[in-house]
Tab-separated table of C-alpha atoms in Angstrom:
chain	number	residue	atom	x	y	z
J	1	UNK	CA	26.312	-69.640	-36.878
J	2	UNK	CA	27.314	-66.551	-38.400
J	3	UNK	CA	30.048	-64.927	-38.397
J	4	UNK	CA	28.122	-61.090	-39.122
J	5	UNK	CA	24.920	-60.396	-40.406
J	6	UNK	CA	25.601	-58.902	-43.124
J	7	UNK	CA	26.084	-63.094	-44.037
J	8	UNK	CA	22.463	-62.857	-43.442
J	9	UNK	CA	21.450	-61.538	-47.085
J	10	UNK	CA	17.287	-61.002	-47.138
J	11	UNK	CA	16.331	-60.872	-50.775
J	12	UNK	CA	19.867	-60.131	-53.616
J	13	UNK	CA	19.526	-58.418	-57.247
J	14	UNK	CA	22.674	-58.420	-58.710
J	15	UNK	CA	24.965	-56.153	-56.726
J	16	UNK	CA	22.098	-54.846	-54.494
J	17	UNK	CA	21.036	-56.943	-51.651
J	18	UNK	CA	19.594	-56.900	-49.309
J	19	UNK	CA	20.956	-58.365	-45.257
J	20	UNK	CA	19.739	-57.976	-41.435
J	21	UNK	CA	22.318	-55.553	-41.137
J	22	UNK	CA	20.802	-53.004	-43.967
J	23	UNK	CA	17.848	-53.979	-42.625
J	24	UNK	CA	18.332	-54.238	-38.557
J	25	UNK	CA	19.454	-50.288	-39.356
J	26	UNK	CA	16.874	-49.342	-40.722
J	27	UNK	CA	14.820	-50.970	-37.453
J	28	UNK	CA	17.133	-48.111	-36.007
J	29	UNK	CA	16.823	-44.746	-38.250
J	30	UNK	CA	12.966	-45.894	-38.136
J	31	UNK	CA	13.189	-45.639	-33.890
J	32	UNK	CA	15.859	-42.696	-33.964
J	33	UNK	CA	13.982	-40.952	-36.104
J	34	UNK	CA	10.262	-41.423	-34.987
J	35	UNK	CA	10.938	-41.454	-30.831
J	36	UNK	CA	12.230	-37.823	-31.861
J	37	UNK	CA	9.800	-36.269	-33.683
J	38	UNK	CA	7.484	-37.511	-30.930
J	39	UNK	CA	8.977	-35.809	-28.824
J	40	UNK	CA	9.782	-32.968	-30.436
J	41	UNK	CA	6.610	-32.202	-31.198
J	42	UNK	CA	5.059	-29.891	-28.752
J	43	UNK	CA	8.518	-29.014	-27.771
J	44	UNK	CA	7.730	-25.393	-25.649
J	45	UNK	CA	9.593	-22.209	-25.488
J	46	UNK	CA	7.852	-20.539	-22.241
J	47	UNK	CA	10.507	-20.621	-18.595
J	48	UNK	CA	7.694	-23.902	-18.088
J	49	UNK	CA	8.445	-26.827	-19.348
J	50	UNK	CA	6.909	-30.199	-18.366
J	51	UNK	CA	9.248	-33.496	-17.737
J	52	UNK	CA	10.194	-35.277	-20.617
J	53	UNK	CA	11.152	-32.469	-22.236
J	54	UNK	CA	13.930	-31.860	-19.630
J	55	UNK	CA	15.244	-34.439	-20.202
J	56	UNK	CA	16.003	-33.703	-23.607
J	57	UNK	CA	17.236	-30.664	-23.287
J	58	UNK	CA	19.234	-32.617	-20.230
J	59	UNK	CA	20.879	-35.375	-22.587
J	60	UNK	CA	21.345	-31.760	-25.317
J	61	UNK	CA	22.988	-30.104	-23.501
J	62	UNK	CA	25.528	-32.941	-21.846
J	63	UNK	CA	26.021	-33.392	-26.080
J	64	UNK	CA	27.437	-29.502	-26.161
J	65	UNK	CA	29.576	-29.774	-23.052
J	66	UNK	CA	30.984	-33.098	-24.181
J	67	UNK	CA	32.105	-31.773	-27.102
J	68	UNK	CA	33.194	-28.735	-25.403
J	69	UNK	CA	35.933	-29.961	-23.137
J	70	UNK	CA	37.451	-31.758	-25.675
J	71	UNK	CA	38.596	-29.403	-27.392
J	72	UNK	CA	35.337	-27.732	-29.666
J	73	UNK	CA	35.138	-23.822	-29.058
J	74	UNK	CA	31.638	-24.365	-31.076
J	75	UNK	CA	30.321	-27.684	-30.757
J	76	UNK	CA	26.590	-27.301	-32.397
J	77	UNK	CA	27.772	-27.000	-35.186
J	78	UNK	CA	29.169	-30.663	-35.343
J	79	UNK	CA	26.494	-31.898	-32.746
J	80	UNK	CA	24.582	-33.308	-35.574
J	81	UNK	CA	27.272	-35.452	-36.841
J	82	UNK	CA	28.771	-36.040	-33.416
J	83	UNK	CA	25.803	-36.763	-31.988
J	84	UNK	CA	23.957	-39.386	-33.997
J	85	UNK	CA	27.332	-41.279	-34.380
J	86	UNK	CA	26.473	-41.607	-30.145
J	87	UNK	CA	22.915	-42.540	-30.920
J	88	UNK	CA	23.385	-44.938	-33.159
J	89	UNK	CA	25.654	-47.182	-31.867
J	90	UNK	CA	24.617	-46.326	-27.579
J	91	UNK	CA	21.146	-47.324	-29.112
J	92	UNK	CA	22.357	-50.166	-31.703
J	93	UNK	CA	24.723	-51.825	-28.378
J	94	UNK	CA	21.849	-50.873	-26.769
J	95	UNK	CA	18.975	-53.257	-28.081
J	96	UNK	CA	21.742	-55.887	-27.720
J	97	UNK	CA	18.224	-57.391	-24.107
J	98	UNK	CA	16.020	-57.683	-26.842
J	99	UNK	CA	16.029	-61.760	-27.941
J	100	UNK	CA	17.529	-62.690	-31.357
J	101	UNK	CA	18.484	-58.996	-31.847
J	102	UNK	CA	22.179	-58.605	-33.701
J	103	UNK	CA	23.734	-55.534	-33.244
J	104	UNK	CA	24.216	-53.747	-37.158
J	105	UNK	CA	27.811	-52.375	-34.981
J	106	UNK	CA	28.522	-56.090	-34.949
J	107	UNK	CA	29.493	-56.612	-39.195
J	108	UNK	CA	32.431	-54.506	-39.949
J	109	UNK	CA	30.655	-52.686	-43.064
J	110	UNK	CA	28.819	-51.342	-39.853
J	111	UNK	CA	32.143	-49.822	-38.415
J	112	UNK	CA	34.440	-49.274	-41.562
J	113	UNK	CA	31.393	-46.793	-43.047
J	114	UNK	CA	31.089	-45.349	-39.577
J	115	UNK	CA	34.409	-44.670	-39.383
J	116	UNK	CA	34.218	-43.891	-42.762
J	117	UNK	CA	32.434	-40.853	-42.663
J	118	UNK	CA	34.830	-39.618	-40.306
J	119	UNK	CA	37.593	-40.350	-42.455
J	120	UNK	CA	35.540	-38.152	-44.796
J	121	UNK	CA	34.106	-35.362	-41.766
J	122	UNK	CA	37.536	-34.700	-40.313
J	123	UNK	CA	39.148	-33.143	-43.686
J	124	UNK	CA	35.416	-31.612	-44.290
J	125	UNK	CA	35.097	-30.249	-40.895
J	126	UNK	CA	39.009	-29.532	-41.158
J	127	UNK	CA	39.156	-27.094	-44.337
J	128	UNK	CA	35.976	-24.578	-43.818
J	129	UNK	CA	37.116	-23.814	-40.511
J	130	UNK	CA	40.507	-23.825	-42.016
J	131	UNK	CA	41.014	-23.426	-45.523
J	132	UNK	CA	42.137	-26.451	-47.941
J	133	UNK	CA	45.271	-24.287	-48.370
J	134	UNK	CA	46.234	-24.552	-44.432
J	135	UNK	CA	44.014	-27.502	-43.521
J	136	UNK	CA	46.924	-29.546	-45.625
J	137	UNK	CA	49.953	-26.799	-44.675
J	138	UNK	CA	49.336	-29.314	-41.213
J	139	UNK	CA	50.497	-32.144	-42.794
J	140	UNK	CA	53.457	-30.664	-42.925
J	141	UNK	CA	53.840	-30.398	-39.253
J	142	UNK	CA	55.505	-29.881	-37.489
J	143	UNK	CA	58.073	-30.827	-39.973
J	144	UNK	CA	57.968	-31.992	-43.790
J	145	UNK	CA	59.101	-35.383	-43.355
J	146	UNK	CA	56.088	-36.114	-41.229
J	147	UNK	CA	53.243	-36.368	-43.999
J	148	UNK	CA	54.122	-39.490	-44.838
J	149	UNK	CA	53.352	-40.616	-41.138
J	150	UNK	CA	50.622	-38.080	-40.539
J	151	UNK	CA	48.526	-39.778	-43.567
J	152	UNK	CA	49.563	-43.064	-42.052
J	153	UNK	CA	48.063	-41.749	-38.902
J	154	UNK	CA	45.212	-40.607	-40.871
J	155	UNK	CA	44.710	-44.126	-42.009
J	156	UNK	CA	45.346	-46.163	-39.377
J	157	UNK	CA	43.837	-43.845	-36.956
J	158	UNK	CA	39.924	-44.893	-38.755
J	159	UNK	CA	41.171	-48.449	-39.766
J	160	UNK	CA	41.351	-48.265	-35.248
J	161	UNK	CA	38.082	-47.224	-35.587
J	162	UNK	CA	36.706	-49.658	-36.815
J	163	UNK	CA	37.852	-52.146	-36.090
J	164	UNK	CA	38.183	-51.288	-32.357
J	165	UNK	CA	33.974	-51.818	-32.414
J	166	UNK	CA	33.076	-54.472	-34.281
J	167	UNK	CA	36.242	-56.482	-32.733
J	168	UNK	CA	33.775	-55.487	-28.952
J	169	UNK	CA	30.195	-56.244	-29.938
J	170	UNK	CA	30.961	-59.000	-32.224
J	171	UNK	CA	33.066	-60.490	-29.658
J	172	UNK	CA	30.831	-59.684	-27.493
J	173	UNK	CA	28.114	-61.154	-29.846
J	174	UNK	CA	30.307	-63.974	-29.900
J	175	UNK	CA	30.632	-64.721	-26.047
J	176	UNK	CA	27.047	-63.904	-25.500
J	177	UNK	CA	26.190	-66.803	-28.213
J	178	UNK	CA	29.545	-69.444	-27.136
J	179	UNK	CA	28.331	-69.144	-23.373
J	180	UNK	CA	24.622	-69.907	-23.996
J	181	UNK	CA	24.877	-72.775	-25.702
J	182	UNK	CA	28.260	-73.857	-22.185
J	183	UNK	CA	25.616	-72.644	-19.796
J	184	UNK	CA	22.091	-71.386	-20.661
J	185	UNK	CA	21.045	-70.431	-17.152
J	186	UNK	CA	23.384	-67.427	-14.976
J	187	UNK	CA	26.252	-66.372	-17.505
J	188	UNK	CA	24.467	-65.489	-20.183
J	189	UNK	CA	22.758	-62.321	-18.775
J	190	UNK	CA	26.740	-61.608	-16.016
J	191	UNK	CA	27.428	-60.931	-20.110
J	192	UNK	CA	24.595	-60.014	-21.361
J	193	UNK	CA	25.348	-57.023	-17.862
J	194	UNK	CA	28.650	-56.685	-19.191
J	195	UNK	CA	27.665	-56.304	-22.680
J	196	UNK	CA	25.198	-53.359	-22.492
J	197	UNK	CA	28.120	-51.929	-20.467
J	198	UNK	CA	30.686	-52.085	-23.342
J	199	UNK	CA	28.288	-51.181	-25.792
J	200	UNK	CA	27.654	-47.814	-24.174
J	201	UNK	CA	31.691	-46.547	-23.735
J	202	UNK	CA	32.364	-48.269	-27.397
J	203	UNK	CA	29.210	-45.346	-28.605
J	204	UNK	CA	31.998	-43.430	-25.913
J	205	UNK	CA	34.817	-43.896	-27.111
J	206	UNK	CA	33.887	-44.309	-30.920
J	207	UNK	CA	32.570	-40.611	-30.737
J	208	UNK	CA	33.856	-38.831	-28.214
J	209	UNK	CA	37.673	-39.546	-29.969
J	210	UNK	CA	36.130	-38.850	-33.532
J	211	UNK	CA	35.341	-35.398	-31.920
J	212	UNK	CA	38.676	-35.068	-30.588
J	213	UNK	CA	40.139	-35.962	-34.799
J	214	UNK	CA	37.475	-33.299	-35.564
J	215	UNK	CA	39.264	-30.975	-32.916
J	216	UNK	CA	42.700	-31.507	-33.436
J	217	UNK	CA	41.921	-30.563	-37.266
J	218	UNK	CA	40.159	-27.233	-37.155
J	219	UNK	CA	42.214	-26.346	-33.959
J	220	UNK	CA	45.496	-27.282	-34.994
J	221	UNK	CA	46.639	-23.841	-35.672
J	222	UNK	CA	45.617	-22.470	-32.802
J	223	UNK	CA	46.914	-23.984	-30.664
J	224	UNK	CA	49.921	-23.152	-32.919
J	225	UNK	CA	49.422	-19.748	-32.736
J	226	UNK	CA	49.253	-20.896	-28.197
D	1	UNK	CA	36.373	-60.840	-46.172
D	2	UNK	CA	34.534	-59.691	-43.722
D	3	UNK	CA	33.435	-56.581	-45.270
D	4	UNK	CA	31.167	-56.526	-47.173
D	5	UNK	CA	31.798	-53.465	-49.249
D	6	UNK	CA	27.813	-52.789	-50.754
D	7	UNK	CA	26.989	-52.744	-47.182
D	8	UNK	CA	29.470	-50.236	-45.928
D	9	UNK	CA	28.330	-47.769	-48.519
D	10	UNK	CA	24.956	-48.882	-47.484
D	11	UNK	CA	25.774	-47.925	-44.104
D	12	UNK	CA	27.770	-45.555	-45.051
D	13	UNK	CA	24.704	-43.181	-46.686
D	14	UNK	CA	22.161	-44.726	-44.202
D	15	UNK	CA	24.568	-42.860	-42.022
D	16	UNK	CA	24.222	-39.478	-43.207
D	17	UNK	CA	20.697	-40.056	-43.486
D	18	UNK	CA	19.917	-40.704	-39.959
D	19	UNK	CA	22.709	-37.563	-39.268
D	20	UNK	CA	20.222	-35.038	-41.109
D	21	UNK	CA	16.842	-36.679	-40.370
D	22	UNK	CA	17.998	-36.472	-35.966
D	23	UNK	CA	19.419	-32.965	-37.454
D	24	UNK	CA	15.998	-31.868	-38.116
D	25	UNK	CA	13.617	-33.743	-35.943
D	26	UNK	CA	15.817	-34.123	-32.358
D	27	UNK	CA	19.163	-31.896	-32.631
D	28	UNK	CA	17.863	-28.705	-34.436
D	29	UNK	CA	13.709	-28.175	-32.388
D	30	UNK	CA	15.642	-29.115	-28.407
D	31	UNK	CA	17.698	-26.492	-29.141
D	32	UNK	CA	15.596	-23.929	-31.001
D	33	UNK	CA	13.527	-24.364	-28.043
D	34	UNK	CA	16.637	-23.939	-25.686
D	35	UNK	CA	17.818	-20.292	-26.538
D	36	UNK	CA	14.197	-19.403	-26.329
D	37	UNK	CA	13.873	-20.386	-23.385
D	38	UNK	CA	17.414	-19.080	-22.491
D	39	UNK	CA	16.215	-15.805	-23.786
D	40	UNK	CA	13.108	-14.872	-22.294
D	41	UNK	CA	14.778	-16.361	-18.966
D	42	UNK	CA	16.896	-12.973	-20.303
D	43	UNK	CA	14.139	-10.650	-20.431
D	44	UNK	CA	12.621	-12.196	-17.433
D	45	UNK	CA	15.777	-11.562	-15.981
D	46	UNK	CA	15.608	-7.740	-17.351
D	47	UNK	CA	12.506	-7.169	-17.250
D	48	UNK	CA	12.754	-8.429	-12.602
D	49	UNK	CA	14.761	-6.181	-12.713
D	50	UNK	CA	13.505	-3.209	-13.829
D	51	UNK	CA	10.907	-3.932	-11.898
D	52	UNK	CA	12.451	-4.622	-9.085
D	53	UNK	CA	14.435	-0.738	-8.982
D	54	UNK	CA	10.878	0.416	-9.804
D	55	UNK	CA	9.775	-1.492	-6.894
D	56	UNK	CA	12.492	0.138	-5.021
D	57	UNK	CA	12.047	4.055	-6.165
D	58	UNK	CA	8.414	3.313	-5.892
D	59	UNK	CA	9.096	2.003	-2.243
D	60	UNK	CA	12.006	5.316	-2.025
D	61	UNK	CA	9.058	7.248	-2.907
D	62	UNK	CA	6.295	6.627	-0.624
D	63	UNK	CA	9.149	5.497	2.728
D	64	UNK	CA	8.927	8.966	1.735
D	65	UNK	CA	5.615	10.270	1.335
D	66	UNK	CA	5.121	8.705	4.404
D	67	UNK	CA	7.192	11.154	6.077
D	68	UNK	CA	6.069	14.221	4.646
D	69	UNK	CA	2.608	12.760	5.593
D	70	UNK	CA	3.498	12.147	9.242
D	71	UNK	CA	5.428	15.288	9.740
D	72	UNK	CA	2.604	17.370	8.675
D	73	UNK	CA	-0.179	14.669	10.775
D	74	UNK	CA	2.381	15.689	13.724
D	75	UNK	CA	2.024	19.406	12.560
D	76	UNK	CA	-1.524	19.356	12.568
D	77	UNK	CA	-1.805	18.144	15.729
D	78	UNK	CA	-0.820	20.669	17.310
D	79	UNK	CA	-1.539	23.360	15.191
D	80	UNK	CA	-5.252	21.273	15.852
D	81	UNK	CA	-3.946	21.047	20.053
D	82	UNK	CA	-3.411	24.570	20.516
D	83	UNK	CA	-6.616	25.705	18.839
D	84	UNK	CA	-8.146	22.881	21.011
D	85	UNK	CA	-7.286	25.438	24.067
D	86	UNK	CA	-7.804	28.703	22.326
D	87	UNK	CA	-11.404	27.124	21.652
D	88	UNK	CA	-11.404	26.034	25.168
D	89	UNK	CA	-10.412	29.261	26.498
D	90	UNK	CA	-12.831	31.295	24.665
D	91	UNK	CA	-15.122	30.367	25.465
D	92	UNK	CA	-14.394	29.698	29.904
D	93	UNK	CA	-14.307	33.685	28.598
D	94	UNK	CA	-18.072	33.589	27.559
D	95	UNK	CA	-19.309	31.051	29.687
D	96	UNK	CA	-17.810	32.900	32.418
D	97	UNK	CA	-18.994	36.318	30.631
D	98	UNK	CA	-22.429	34.502	30.243
D	99	UNK	CA	-22.891	33.294	34.060
D	100	UNK	CA	-22.005	36.885	35.042
D	101	UNK	CA	-24.284	38.838	32.941
D	102	UNK	CA	-27.211	35.685	34.192
D	103	UNK	CA	-26.416	36.751	38.388
D	104	UNK	CA	-26.466	40.085	37.422
D	105	UNK	CA	-29.822	40.188	35.625
D	106	UNK	CA	-31.665	38.156	38.035
D	107	UNK	CA	-29.561	39.695	40.564
D	108	UNK	CA	-31.700	42.759	38.361
D	109	UNK	CA	-35.224	40.773	38.345
D	110	UNK	CA	-34.260	40.382	42.292
D	111	UNK	CA	-33.920	43.569	43.379
D	112	UNK	CA	-36.787	44.493	40.415
D	113	UNK	CA	-39.319	42.352	42.247
D	114	UNK	CA	-38.093	43.240	45.732
D	115	UNK	CA	-39.021	46.635	45.434
D	116	UNK	CA	-42.254	46.116	43.157
D	117	UNK	CA	-42.852	43.878	46.683
D	118	UNK	CA	-41.240	46.835	48.414
D	119	UNK	CA	-43.973	48.969	46.775
D	120	UNK	CA	-47.019	46.728	46.903
D	121	UNK	CA	-46.234	46.621	50.999
D	122	UNK	CA	-45.534	50.345	51.673
D	123	UNK	CA	-48.717	50.692	49.570
D	124	UNK	CA	-50.940	48.691	51.769
D	125	UNK	CA	-49.528	49.541	54.553
D	126	UNK	CA	-50.200	53.469	53.880
D	127	UNK	CA	-53.972	52.428	52.965
D	128	UNK	CA	-54.146	50.624	56.657
D	129	UNK	CA	-52.673	52.961	58.042
D	130	UNK	CA	-54.263	56.133	56.682
D	131	UNK	CA	-58.110	53.755	57.219
D	132	UNK	CA	-56.653	53.919	60.504
D	133	UNK	CA	-56.185	56.315	61.211
D	134	UNK	CA	-58.704	58.095	59.324
D	135	UNK	CA	-61.052	56.646	61.610
D	136	UNK	CA	-59.519	57.027	65.502
D	137	UNK	CA	-60.084	60.168	64.361
D	138	UNK	CA	-63.407	59.447	63.230
D	139	UNK	CA	-64.298	58.406	66.263
D	140	UNK	CA	-62.199	59.558	68.972
D	141	UNK	CA	-61.243	64.081	67.682
D	142	UNK	CA	-64.620	63.271	65.315
D	143	UNK	CA	-62.964	65.154	63.198
D	144	UNK	CA	-62.009	63.685	59.400
D	145	UNK	CA	-58.098	62.923	58.565
D	146	UNK	CA	-58.200	65.353	55.147
D	147	UNK	CA	-58.653	68.066	57.107
D	148	UNK	CA	-56.336	67.957	59.538
D	149	UNK	CA	-54.177	66.657	56.425
D	150	UNK	CA	-55.299	69.980	54.087
D	151	UNK	CA	-54.470	72.339	57.926
D	152	UNK	CA	-51.029	70.162	58.576
D	153	UNK	CA	-50.005	71.335	55.049
D	154	UNK	CA	-51.434	74.100	55.359
D	155	UNK	CA	-48.625	74.912	58.612
D	156	UNK	CA	-46.644	73.195	56.364
D	157	UNK	CA	-46.215	75.850	53.811
D	158	UNK	CA	-46.110	78.926	56.527
D	159	UNK	CA	-43.054	77.181	57.654
D	160	UNK	CA	-41.197	77.188	54.029
D	161	UNK	CA	-37.744	78.840	53.757
D	162	UNK	CA	-38.312	82.159	52.606
D	163	UNK	CA	-35.391	82.146	49.775
D	164	UNK	CA	-37.599	78.613	48.366
D	165	UNK	CA	-40.348	81.330	48.309
D	166	UNK	CA	-39.353	83.611	46.120
D	167	UNK	CA	-37.706	80.785	44.397
D	168	UNK	CA	-41.140	79.770	43.561
D	169	UNK	CA	-42.196	82.873	43.116
D	170	UNK	CA	-40.033	83.011	40.529
D	171	UNK	CA	-40.648	80.390	38.735
D	172	UNK	CA	-44.054	81.323	39.543
D	173	UNK	CA	-44.124	85.419	36.581
D	174	UNK	CA	-41.821	83.557	34.669
D	175	UNK	CA	-44.287	81.339	32.812
D	176	UNK	CA	-47.575	82.812	34.632
D	177	UNK	CA	-48.822	79.769	34.803
D	178	UNK	CA	-51.442	78.313	37.686
D	179	UNK	CA	-50.596	76.736	40.936
D	180	UNK	CA	-51.288	72.628	40.864
D	181	UNK	CA	-52.281	71.836	43.809
D	182	UNK	CA	-52.909	68.351	43.874
D	183	UNK	CA	-53.868	65.900	46.311
D	184	UNK	CA	-55.325	62.176	45.975
D	185	UNK	CA	-58.717	63.280	47.794
D	186	UNK	CA	-60.988	65.117	46.890
D	187	UNK	CA	-61.232	68.671	48.614
D	188	UNK	CA	-63.896	71.014	49.609
D	189	UNK	CA	-64.869	73.462	48.968
D	190	UNK	CA	-63.897	75.001	52.885
D	191	UNK	CA	-60.815	72.545	52.389
D	192	UNK	CA	-60.146	74.456	49.277
D	193	UNK	CA	-60.761	77.920	50.572
D	194	UNK	CA	-58.349	77.606	53.129
D	195	UNK	CA	-55.884	75.968	50.673
D	196	UNK	CA	-56.018	78.934	48.397
D	197	UNK	CA	-56.000	81.732	50.955
D	198	UNK	CA	-52.943	80.385	52.505
D	199	UNK	CA	-51.188	80.434	48.979
D	200	UNK	CA	-52.261	83.627	47.887
D	201	UNK	CA	-50.396	85.136	51.187
D	202	UNK	CA	-47.295	83.265	50.911
D	203	UNK	CA	-46.461	83.824	47.902
D	204	UNK	CA	-48.162	87.219	47.720
D	205	UNK	CA	-50.039	86.510	43.957
D	206	UNK	CA	-52.179	86.356	42.412
D	207	UNK	CA	-54.314	84.129	40.359
D	208	UNK	CA	-56.394	81.032	40.063
D	209	UNK	CA	-54.810	78.019	42.004
D	210	UNK	CA	-56.323	74.639	40.280
D	211	UNK	CA	-57.283	71.756	42.356
D	212	UNK	CA	-55.939	68.115	40.710
D	213	UNK	CA	-57.588	64.740	42.277
D	214	UNK	CA	-53.840	62.364	41.877
D	215	UNK	CA	-55.500	58.849	43.011
D	216	UNK	CA	-52.232	57.126	42.875
D	217	UNK	CA	-50.876	59.331	45.396
D	218	UNK	CA	-51.518	57.327	48.592
D	219	UNK	CA	-52.230	60.431	51.103
D	220	UNK	CA	-51.752	64.199	51.286
D	221	UNK	CA	-51.328	67.429	49.103
D	222	UNK	CA	-48.906	68.996	46.697
D	223	UNK	CA	-48.331	72.443	45.637
D	224	UNK	CA	-46.374	72.171	42.148
D	225	UNK	CA	-45.453	75.928	40.163
D	226	UNK	CA	-43.696	75.669	37.427
D	227	UNK	CA	-41.253	72.085	38.383
D	228	UNK	CA	-41.103	73.133	41.926
D	229	UNK	CA	-43.278	71.482	44.320
D	230	UNK	CA	-43.656	71.714	47.961
D	231	UNK	CA	-45.175	67.878	49.710
D	232	UNK	CA	-46.850	66.735	52.387
D	233	UNK	CA	-48.056	63.192	51.988
D	234	UNK	CA	-47.538	59.971	53.621
D	235	UNK	CA	-45.673	58.283	50.757
D	236	UNK	CA	-42.544	61.208	52.128
D	237	UNK	CA	-43.282	60.101	56.026
D	238	UNK	CA	-43.393	56.262	54.708
D	239	UNK	CA	-40.436	57.376	52.366
D	240	UNK	CA	-38.542	58.095	55.711
D	241	UNK	CA	-39.291	55.569	57.833
D	242	UNK	CA	-38.298	53.237	55.347
D	243	UNK	CA	-35.295	54.787	55.148
D	244	UNK	CA	-34.548	53.469	59.040
D	245	UNK	CA	-35.616	50.567	58.430
D	246	UNK	CA	-33.346	49.871	56.213
D	247	UNK	CA	-30.320	51.255	57.790
D	248	UNK	CA	-31.291	49.353	60.863
D	249	UNK	CA	-31.407	45.659	58.577
D	250	UNK	CA	-28.253	46.877	57.129
D	251	UNK	CA	-26.806	47.050	61.200
D	252	UNK	CA	-28.199	44.046	61.604
D	253	UNK	CA	-26.815	42.388	58.222
D	254	UNK	CA	-23.092	42.747	59.057
D	255	UNK	CA	-23.147	42.179	62.591
D	256	UNK	CA	-24.137	38.758	61.676
D	257	UNK	CA	-21.466	38.445	58.973
D	258	UNK	CA	-18.751	40.085	61.423
D	259	UNK	CA	-19.346	36.728	64.320
D	260	UNK	CA	-20.304	34.271	61.182
D	261	UNK	CA	-16.123	35.417	59.962
D	262	UNK	CA	-14.962	34.491	63.770
D	263	UNK	CA	-17.097	31.698	64.720
D	264	UNK	CA	-14.203	29.646	62.219
D	265	UNK	CA	-11.276	31.252	63.971
D	266	UNK	CA	-12.567	30.072	67.284
D	267	UNK	CA	-13.132	26.889	66.830
D	268	UNK	CA	-9.747	26.003	64.402
D	269	UNK	CA	-6.735	24.429	66.924
């Protein structure tokens, strides 16, 4: 029994290696992109649209609404990044119903990579919206004394993001595996259902937290003026 | 160590690629379709509002036109009714006039027919009377009616008033035309001489009298002198007789009408 799917290495050449985490991620990427390409192949701009297009539009509108409610006044700018976070994590977690599947989100490398992306995205969007000077000045607010705490906050929340998701997903997988050995009939099913719910909640939490961080980075000056 | 750095970097790259691919194949097409649809709906709504305004305007115009047409129709109906009444009155008057004319023509026709019938009856009666008288005189008194008539005519001439004689004499001298004796029958030479002698003696003129036979006359003789004449014939006698009969008939008719008018009054309660 292995703790993460990183340990299952399929191919290895020096520094380069191909483990189960990367392979599973590729599979998920292929599914998401292939499905998206198929679904958006025949989009109609007319008033009467098919049901599946309505579903897609509802999904996208739901994302935009959620991001706006979380504090982003122009959510369409951040839609590719934030919605992809949610879709990837949700898809990775939902696929746990497939026997033998190990979610890439159960690997700390993956969750750390996602948290790192948020760590990069927050200053990226902040600088793009407010400029480098204004953004850097935000670390000195409300006083200069707060600078180390603000910097620590940046790192700690990134770490929290990575560990929270990893912990939840890894623990879910581990509990399921342990329960299968102890009580292989009813309990694994219940835990699997609970795992699905936890997975969806984690996807929502991760993407909403990233949204809030980005909103804080881009709207900090506006809040001050208000 | 739970973190594999190569896997971390690979997953970061994978995630960025996935974000870009989903943006290309999922978010962008859907957002574009949404915007297009929203724009189209807005356009349709704008168009619908425009059409609604036009429809309201058209409805208002049509209502106005309808009201105008209704007023016009009422006016035309009133005019038509008035014209129909006028036409009816005119036709009624024309019909009455026509009826009156027809009745007048009918009455005239009846009158003419009555007159003709009367003339015919008079002619027949005269002929019959004349023939009976002729026959009676011949068989009972052995004299001819013509002789009697010539004799009576001559007697009547002699009894003519002097004023008339003077007038006729004056007329003869003015024109110098010979006097004309017309008779319904041919006069014998003796009868001609008798009449000739009587006229010359009476009027004291020296002229040759012309004798003519007129078949239209029923019976009798007539002296014509420059348009003025002295007649003695059965026609005159019959005219007098007819006048007497007409007077008698008229009196009888009036008496009947008087009785007819009185009868309903007697029966009324």
